[in-house]
Short mmCIF file of C-alpha atoms in Angstrom, two decimals:
data_model
loop_
_atom_site.label_atom_id
_atom_site.label_comp_id
_atom_site.label_asym_id
_atom_site.label_seq_id
_atom_site.Cartn_x
_atom_site.Cartn_y
_atom_site.Cartn_z
CA MET A 20 0.00 0.00 0.00
CA VAL A 21 1.38 3.39 -1.01
CA ALA A 22 0.66 6.07 1.56
CA SER A 23 -1.05 9.22 0.37
CA LEU A 24 0.20 12.65 1.39
CA CYS A 25 -2.93 14.37 2.62
CA TRP A 26 -4.14 17.10 4.92
CA ILE A 27 -6.33 16.07 7.84
CA PHE A 28 -7.94 18.77 9.93
CA PHE A 29 -8.30 18.46 13.68
CA PHE A 30 -10.25 20.32 16.31
CA VAL A 31 -7.85 22.09 18.71
CA PRO A 32 -9.60 23.05 21.95
CA PHE A 33 -6.94 25.10 23.70
CA ILE A 34 -3.27 25.48 24.53
CA LEU A 35 -2.11 24.67 28.06
CA LEU A 36 0.50 26.91 29.63
CA VAL A 37 2.72 24.85 31.93
CA ASP A 38 5.12 26.37 34.45
CA SER A 39 8.57 24.86 34.82
CA VAL A 40 7.54 23.24 38.11
CA GLN A 41 3.92 23.09 39.29
CA LEU A 42 3.17 20.33 41.75
CA GLY A 43 -0.07 18.48 41.02
CA ASN A 44 -2.54 17.21 43.57
CA PRO A 45 -1.15 13.87 44.87
CA ALA A 46 -4.65 12.70 45.79
CA ALA A 47 -5.57 12.64 42.10
CA ILE A 48 -2.80 10.15 41.29
CA PRO A 49 -3.85 6.47 41.31
CA GLN A 50 -3.15 4.66 44.59
CA ILE A 51 -0.38 2.54 43.06
CA CYS A 52 1.45 5.76 42.20
CA SER A 53 0.45 7.89 45.19
CA LYS A 54 3.90 7.72 46.76
CA SER A 55 5.72 8.28 43.50
CA MET A 56 9.40 9.02 44.05
CA LEU A 57 9.23 11.12 40.89
CA SER A 58 7.20 13.70 42.82
CA PHE A 59 8.60 13.57 46.32
CA GLY A 60 11.88 11.64 46.33
CA LYS A 61 15.46 12.65 45.71
CA TYR A 62 17.29 12.12 42.46
CA GLU A 63 20.91 11.45 41.59
CA THR A 64 22.86 11.25 38.36
CA SER A 65 25.85 9.36 37.01
CA GLN A 66 27.68 9.21 33.72
CA ILE A 67 29.67 6.59 31.86
CA SER A 68 31.34 6.55 28.47
CA SER A 69 29.84 4.44 25.69
CA ASN A 70 33.27 4.25 24.00
CA ILE A 71 31.54 5.23 20.75
CA THR A 72 33.05 8.10 18.80
CA TYR A 73 30.57 10.60 17.44
CA VAL A 74 30.67 10.59 13.63
CA PRO A 75 28.27 12.90 11.71
CA ARG A 76 26.24 10.84 9.24
CA ILE A 77 23.16 11.24 7.05
CA TYR A 78 21.03 10.45 10.11
CA THR A 79 22.34 12.97 12.64
CA GLN A 80 20.32 11.56 15.54
CA ASN A 81 21.14 8.28 17.29
CA PHE A 82 18.67 6.37 19.46
CA LEU A 83 18.49 4.46 22.74
CA ALA A 84 16.22 1.49 23.41
CA TYR A 85 15.80 -0.95 26.27
CA SER A 86 14.88 -4.63 26.03
CA SER A 87 13.35 -5.50 29.41
CA ILE A 88 13.03 -9.22 28.70
CA ASP A 89 16.81 -9.53 28.16
CA ASP A 90 17.88 -6.53 30.26
CA LEU A 91 19.77 -5.03 27.33
CA LEU A 92 20.50 -1.41 26.50
CA LEU A 93 20.74 -0.64 22.79
CA PHE A 94 22.42 2.35 21.19
CA ILE A 95 21.56 2.65 17.51
CA GLU A 96 23.45 4.51 14.80
CA PRO A 97 20.81 4.36 12.03
CA LYS A 98 21.79 2.22 9.03
CA HIS A 99 25.25 1.76 10.51
CA GLN A 100 25.57 -0.12 13.81
CA ILE A 101 23.59 -1.45 16.77
CA HIS A 102 25.63 -1.38 19.98
CA ILE A 103 24.30 -3.81 22.61
CA TYR A 104 25.13 -3.46 26.31
CA ASP A 105 24.31 -5.33 29.48
CA ALA A 106 21.95 -2.83 31.14
CA GLN A 107 23.16 -3.75 34.64
CA THR A 108 26.86 -3.15 34.05
CA VAL A 109 26.85 -1.17 30.78
CA GLN A 110 29.44 -3.60 29.46
CA LEU A 111 29.44 -3.95 25.67
CA ILE A 112 28.20 -7.36 24.48
CA VAL A 113 28.41 -6.98 20.72
CA ASN A 114 28.31 -4.48 17.86
CA ILE A 115 26.06 -5.46 14.96
CA SER A 116 26.43 -3.80 11.56
CA THR A 117 23.18 -2.86 9.83
CA THR A 118 22.15 -1.27 6.55
CA ASP A 119 18.43 -0.93 7.24
CA VAL A 120 17.66 -0.59 10.99
CA ILE A 121 17.03 3.08 11.68
CA ILE A 122 15.37 3.15 15.11
CA ALA A 123 14.20 0.92 17.98
CA THR A 124 11.71 1.37 20.78
CA SER A 125 9.82 -0.55 23.46
CA CYS A 126 6.05 -1.08 22.99
CA THR A 127 3.38 -3.51 24.11
CA SER A 128 3.79 -6.99 22.64
CA LEU A 129 1.58 -8.04 19.73
CA ILE A 130 2.05 -11.76 20.39
CA SER A 131 1.91 -11.97 24.20
CA GLU A 132 0.62 -10.00 27.18
CA SER A 133 3.99 -8.37 27.87
CA PRO A 134 3.70 -4.57 28.16
CA HIS A 135 7.28 -3.98 26.99
CA GLU A 136 8.84 -5.64 23.95
CA LEU A 137 11.54 -4.45 21.59
CA TYR A 138 10.70 -3.24 18.08
CA PHE A 139 12.83 -2.18 15.11
CA ILE A 140 11.97 -0.14 12.04
CA TYR A 141 13.74 -1.34 8.90
CA ALA A 142 13.90 1.16 6.02
CA ASN A 143 14.74 0.48 2.38
CA HIS A 144 14.76 2.85 -0.61
CA SER A 145 14.32 1.78 -4.22
CA LEU A 146 15.59 3.38 -7.43
CA THR A 147 11.99 4.34 -8.23
CA ASN A 148 11.72 6.68 -5.22
CA ILE A 149 9.83 4.18 -3.07
CA ILE A 150 10.63 3.92 0.64
CA THR A 151 9.54 0.82 2.54
CA LEU A 152 9.18 0.94 6.33
CA ARG A 153 8.86 -2.41 8.10
CA VAL A 154 8.07 -2.52 11.84
CA CYS A 155 8.99 -5.78 13.58
CA GLN A 156 8.91 -7.11 17.12
CA VAL A 157 12.37 -8.59 17.72
CA ARG A 158 14.23 -10.66 20.32
CA PHE A 159 17.97 -10.87 20.86
CA ASN A 160 19.41 -14.32 20.12
CA ILE A 161 22.26 -14.80 22.56
CA TYR A 162 23.66 -17.73 20.56
CA ARG A 163 23.79 -15.93 17.22
CA LEU A 164 24.47 -12.52 18.80
CA ASP A 165 21.85 -11.05 16.52
CA PHE A 166 18.12 -10.29 16.50
CA ASP A 167 15.30 -12.60 15.45
CA GLN A 168 12.09 -11.14 14.01
CA ASN A 169 9.14 -12.59 15.92
CA TYR A 170 6.34 -10.55 14.35
CA CYS A 171 6.21 -7.97 11.55
CA ILE A 172 3.53 -5.52 10.48
CA GLU A 173 2.86 -5.36 6.76
CA PRO A 174 5.35 -2.82 5.33
CA ILE A 175 4.35 0.80 4.82
CA ILE A 176 5.24 1.97 1.32
CA LEU A 177 5.86 5.66 0.65
CA GLN A 178 6.54 7.61 -2.52
CA TYR A 179 9.48 9.82 -1.58
CA ASP A 180 12.07 11.49 -3.79
CA GLN A 181 14.89 11.55 -1.24
CA PRO A 182 17.23 8.61 -0.47
CA ASN A 183 16.63 8.72 3.28
CA LEU A 184 13.58 9.50 5.39
CA ARG A 185 14.37 10.64 8.92
CA ILE A 186 12.43 8.82 11.63
CA TYR A 187 12.15 10.39 15.08
CA GLY A 188 10.07 7.83 16.95
CA PHE A 189 7.18 5.38 16.75
CA THR A 190 4.60 3.76 18.99
CA ILE A 191 1.88 1.09 18.85
CA LYS A 192 -1.54 0.97 20.45
CA ARG A 193 -2.80 -2.62 20.60
CA ASP A 194 -6.46 -3.66 20.13
CA HIS A 195 -7.90 -0.18 19.99
CA ALA A 196 -11.37 0.24 21.56
CA GLY A 197 -11.64 -3.49 22.30
CA THR A 198 -11.26 -4.51 18.67
CA THR A 199 -8.64 -6.75 17.05
CA LYS A 200 -7.26 -3.75 15.19
CA SER A 201 -4.14 -1.99 16.39
CA LEU A 202 -2.66 1.42 15.60
CA LEU A 203 0.82 2.41 14.49
CA PHE A 204 2.16 5.97 14.66
CA VAL A 205 5.56 6.83 13.14
CA SER A 206 7.07 10.30 13.58
CA THR A 207 8.95 11.35 10.42
CA GLN A 208 10.31 14.48 8.79
CA ILE A 209 7.25 14.59 6.51
CA GLY A 210 4.77 14.23 9.37
CA LEU A 211 3.19 11.55 11.53
CA ILE A 212 2.30 8.36 9.69
CA TYR A 213 -0.92 6.82 11.02
CA THR A 214 -2.00 3.34 10.05
CA ILE A 215 -4.40 0.64 11.26
CA PHE A 216 -3.47 -3.04 11.12
CA ASP A 217 -4.88 -6.41 12.12
CA THR A 218 -3.37 -7.43 15.47
CA LYS A 219 -3.15 -11.15 14.67
CA THR A 220 -1.87 -10.97 11.10
CA GLY A 221 -0.17 -7.58 10.87
CA VAL A 222 -2.04 -6.84 7.62
CA LEU A 223 -2.75 -3.15 7.03
CA GLN A 224 -6.46 -2.35 7.11
CA ASP A 225 -6.30 0.77 4.96
CA THR A 226 -3.89 3.07 3.16
CA PRO A 227 -1.57 4.66 5.73
CA LEU A 228 -2.05 8.40 6.17
CA VAL A 229 0.74 10.97 6.34
CA LEU A 230 -0.42 13.89 8.46
CA ASN A 231 1.48 16.70 6.75
CA GLU A 232 0.62 19.35 9.31
CA THR A 233 2.50 17.38 11.99
CA SER A 234 5.87 17.52 10.18
CA ASN A 235 7.82 18.64 13.23
CA GLU A 236 10.91 16.95 14.60
CA GLY A 237 10.25 14.96 17.80
CA SER A 238 9.29 11.64 19.40
CA VAL A 239 5.83 10.08 19.60
CA VAL A 240 4.54 7.96 22.52
CA LEU A 241 1.40 6.25 23.84
CA SER A 242 0.23 7.31 27.31
CA SER A 243 -1.37 5.07 29.92
CA SER A 244 -4.69 6.84 29.28
CA GLY A 245 -4.59 5.89 25.60
CA SER A 246 -3.70 9.30 24.17
CA ILE A 247 -0.85 9.83 21.74
CA TYR A 248 1.71 12.55 22.49
CA PHE A 249 4.26 13.94 20.06
CA ALA A 250 6.91 16.63 20.43
CA SER A 251 7.50 19.57 18.12
CA LYS A 252 11.10 20.68 18.54
CA GLN A 253 10.67 23.65 16.22
CA GLU A 254 7.46 24.95 17.81
CA HIS A 255 8.48 24.18 21.42
CA LEU A 256 5.15 22.37 21.93
CA ILE A 257 3.80 18.98 23.01
CA TYR A 258 0.68 17.83 21.15
CA GLU A 259 -1.90 15.31 22.30
CA LEU A 260 -3.82 13.20 19.79
CA ARG A 261 -6.92 11.22 20.68
CA VAL A 262 -8.32 8.32 18.66
CA THR A 263 -12.09 7.88 18.66
CA ASN A 264 -13.70 4.44 18.80
CA ASP A 265 -14.24 4.63 15.03
CA PHE A 266 -10.52 5.36 14.49
CA HIS A 267 -10.77 9.08 13.71
CA LEU A 268 -8.15 11.46 15.11
CA THR A 269 -8.72 14.67 17.05
CA TYR A 270 -6.33 16.99 18.82
CA GLY A 271 -6.42 17.07 22.60
CA ASN A 272 -4.33 19.48 24.66
CA VAL A 273 -1.40 21.40 23.24
CA THR A 274 1.18 22.06 25.95
CA LYS A 275 3.73 24.85 26.03
CA GLY A 276 5.85 26.41 28.77
CA LYS A 277 9.00 28.35 29.49
CA ALA A 278 10.95 25.17 30.21
CA ILE A 279 9.76 23.34 27.07
CA LYS A 280 12.50 24.50 24.72
CA SER A 281 13.26 22.30 21.71
CA PRO A 282 11.54 19.19 23.14
CA TYR A 283 12.49 15.95 21.41
CA GLY A 284 12.59 12.75 23.45
CA LEU A 285 9.38 11.52 25.09
CA ILE A 286 8.58 8.48 27.22
CA THR A 287 5.60 7.54 29.39
CA ASP A 288 4.85 5.20 32.31
CA GLU A 289 1.84 3.43 33.82
CA CYS A 290 1.22 6.29 36.28
CA HIS A 291 0.17 8.92 33.71
CA HIS A 292 3.60 10.55 33.63
CA LEU A 293 5.03 12.06 30.47
CA TYR A 294 8.80 12.60 30.41
CA ILE A 295 9.94 15.41 28.13
CA ALA A 296 13.64 15.67 27.21
CA THR A 297 14.97 18.99 25.96
CA ARG A 298 18.61 19.86 25.30
CA SER A 299 19.16 20.95 28.91
CA THR A 300 16.21 19.78 31.01
CA ILE A 301 14.09 16.69 31.63
CA LEU A 302 10.54 17.55 32.63
CA ILE A 303 8.08 15.11 34.20
CA MET A 304 4.45 15.98 33.56
CA TYR A 305 1.37 14.43 35.16
CA THR A 306 -0.93 14.23 32.15
CA GLN A 307 -4.20 13.78 34.08
CA GLU A 308 -3.87 17.31 35.41
CA SER A 309 -1.49 18.67 32.75
CA VAL A 310 1.00 19.90 35.33
CA THR A 311 4.75 19.50 35.58
CA ILE A 312 5.63 17.73 38.84
CA ARG A 313 9.41 17.65 38.42
CA SER A 314 12.15 19.46 36.53
CA VAL A 315 15.63 17.98 36.35
CA PHE A 316 18.60 19.71 34.76
CA SER A 317 20.24 17.26 32.39
CA LYS A 318 23.65 17.27 30.77
CA ALA A 319 23.55 19.79 27.95
CA SER A 320 23.57 18.38 24.44
CA ASP A 321 24.29 19.82 21.01
CA LEU A 322 21.93 17.22 19.56
CA PRO A 323 18.32 16.46 20.55
CA ILE A 324 18.10 14.10 23.52
CA THR A 325 16.35 10.75 23.37
CA LEU A 326 15.34 9.28 26.72
CA GLU A 327 14.84 5.66 27.77
CA ARG A 328 13.45 4.03 30.91
CA LEU A 329 15.25 1.07 32.50
CA ASN A 330 12.82 0.60 35.40
CA ALA A 331 10.41 2.59 37.55
CA THR A 332 13.19 4.77 38.99
CA THR A 333 16.10 4.65 36.52
CA TYR A 334 16.37 6.52 33.22
CA VAL A 335 19.14 6.98 30.67
CA TYR A 336 19.91 9.43 27.87
CA ALA A 337 22.91 9.99 25.61
CA THR A 338 24.93 13.16 25.03
CA ILE A 339 28.16 14.06 23.25
CA ASN A 340 31.33 14.87 25.19
CA GLN A 341 34.39 16.56 23.70
CA LYS A 342 37.34 17.25 25.99
CA SER A 343 39.00 19.71 23.62
CA LYS A 344 38.51 21.17 20.15
CA LYS A 345 41.27 18.91 18.82
CA SER A 346 39.92 15.70 20.34
CA GLN A 347 37.22 13.54 18.84
CA PRO A 348 33.78 13.82 20.48
CA TYR A 349 32.27 10.65 21.90
CA TRP A 350 28.91 9.54 23.25
CA MET A 351 28.22 9.45 26.98
CA PHE A 352 25.44 7.55 28.76
CA ASN A 353 23.82 9.68 31.45
CA PHE A 354 21.80 7.92 34.16
CA LEU A 355 19.09 9.59 36.21
CA TYR A 356 17.60 7.73 39.15
CA PHE A 357 15.17 8.58 41.90
CA THR A 358 15.28 7.38 45.51
CA GLU A 359 13.10 7.83 48.57
CA PRO A 360 14.80 9.94 51.27
CA GLU A 361 15.26 6.93 53.59
CA LYS A 362 16.03 4.36 50.90
CA HIS A 363 18.65 3.77 48.25
CA LEU A 364 18.55 1.52 45.23
CA PRO A 365 21.13 -1.25 44.80
CA PRO A 366 24.33 0.16 43.25
CA THR A 367 24.09 -2.29 40.35
CA ARG A 368 21.22 -0.21 38.99
CA HIS A 369 23.31 2.97 38.77
CA PRO A 370 26.08 2.41 36.19
CA GLY A 371 28.92 4.87 36.36
CA ARG A 372 28.14 6.03 39.88
CA LYS A 373 31.15 6.75 42.04
#
């Protein structure tokens, strides 16, 4: 199926103004999250070198992903290499060369009840200006030191006159509105791609849509309430999309604030938190009340920051470090972890901490 480039109009109710830190009402947070360390605990940081030299390529942005089932941290240089680390020790396991993997993320499984499984997007470009995007659920094979494809969605085919299409993020919503149809959103430089597919077979149910008016650089994620959020780095905004039971899209809230400068990386959790990574700050927003409950100064980055979650209290993002103008820059892994005032997490969960 070749995706059509079309305009789709949404109803935008209002823009939310969010202060840099505005504590929400803890009573409104679900009981399982009522004592969230994100709101009331302390946080610490650590840093460790990835031993990967920064090399400018066609795809300027690299990506982090976490495989919870294997406890692996992945660092992806699109269409070049996949660096695989033990997430506990951040020791390199293997480097895998690739010509078609451009991004990875963690989404709900399409073949089991697991809420977090690893997915790749494979991209190929033909001589006839056709780009094929294939989204697959994958699993690391420790014996082959490579990835097996366990499930693939029917490829999305785009007419595009450039050799490479930049992908900024993607997410999957399984079995929308109690049906056996699932949703795929891919954030690209030409806009969000929205498609519906059969959960069991992966077959696309209609021609994928490219939402041209959303062509802003930034990640896209699924929240625990079912809304889709995507970042606009150029506009300094966070958009919410809602999907009706009959699969139509409408805009929800549009969030802006003084601290939301060049937002890029987004992640969510089961407690209605949205994590927003800018080039100098990580904001944690409680989406049920649209308030920012925490603001953490991150290591500054010349490139947009992608953020990944290792567990309920530990997060990681990558930045570039250059000791001098003559030395080569290299990637650093930065770990952010939260603790209760009277408790501390085991040191094995804080790589690089001294």
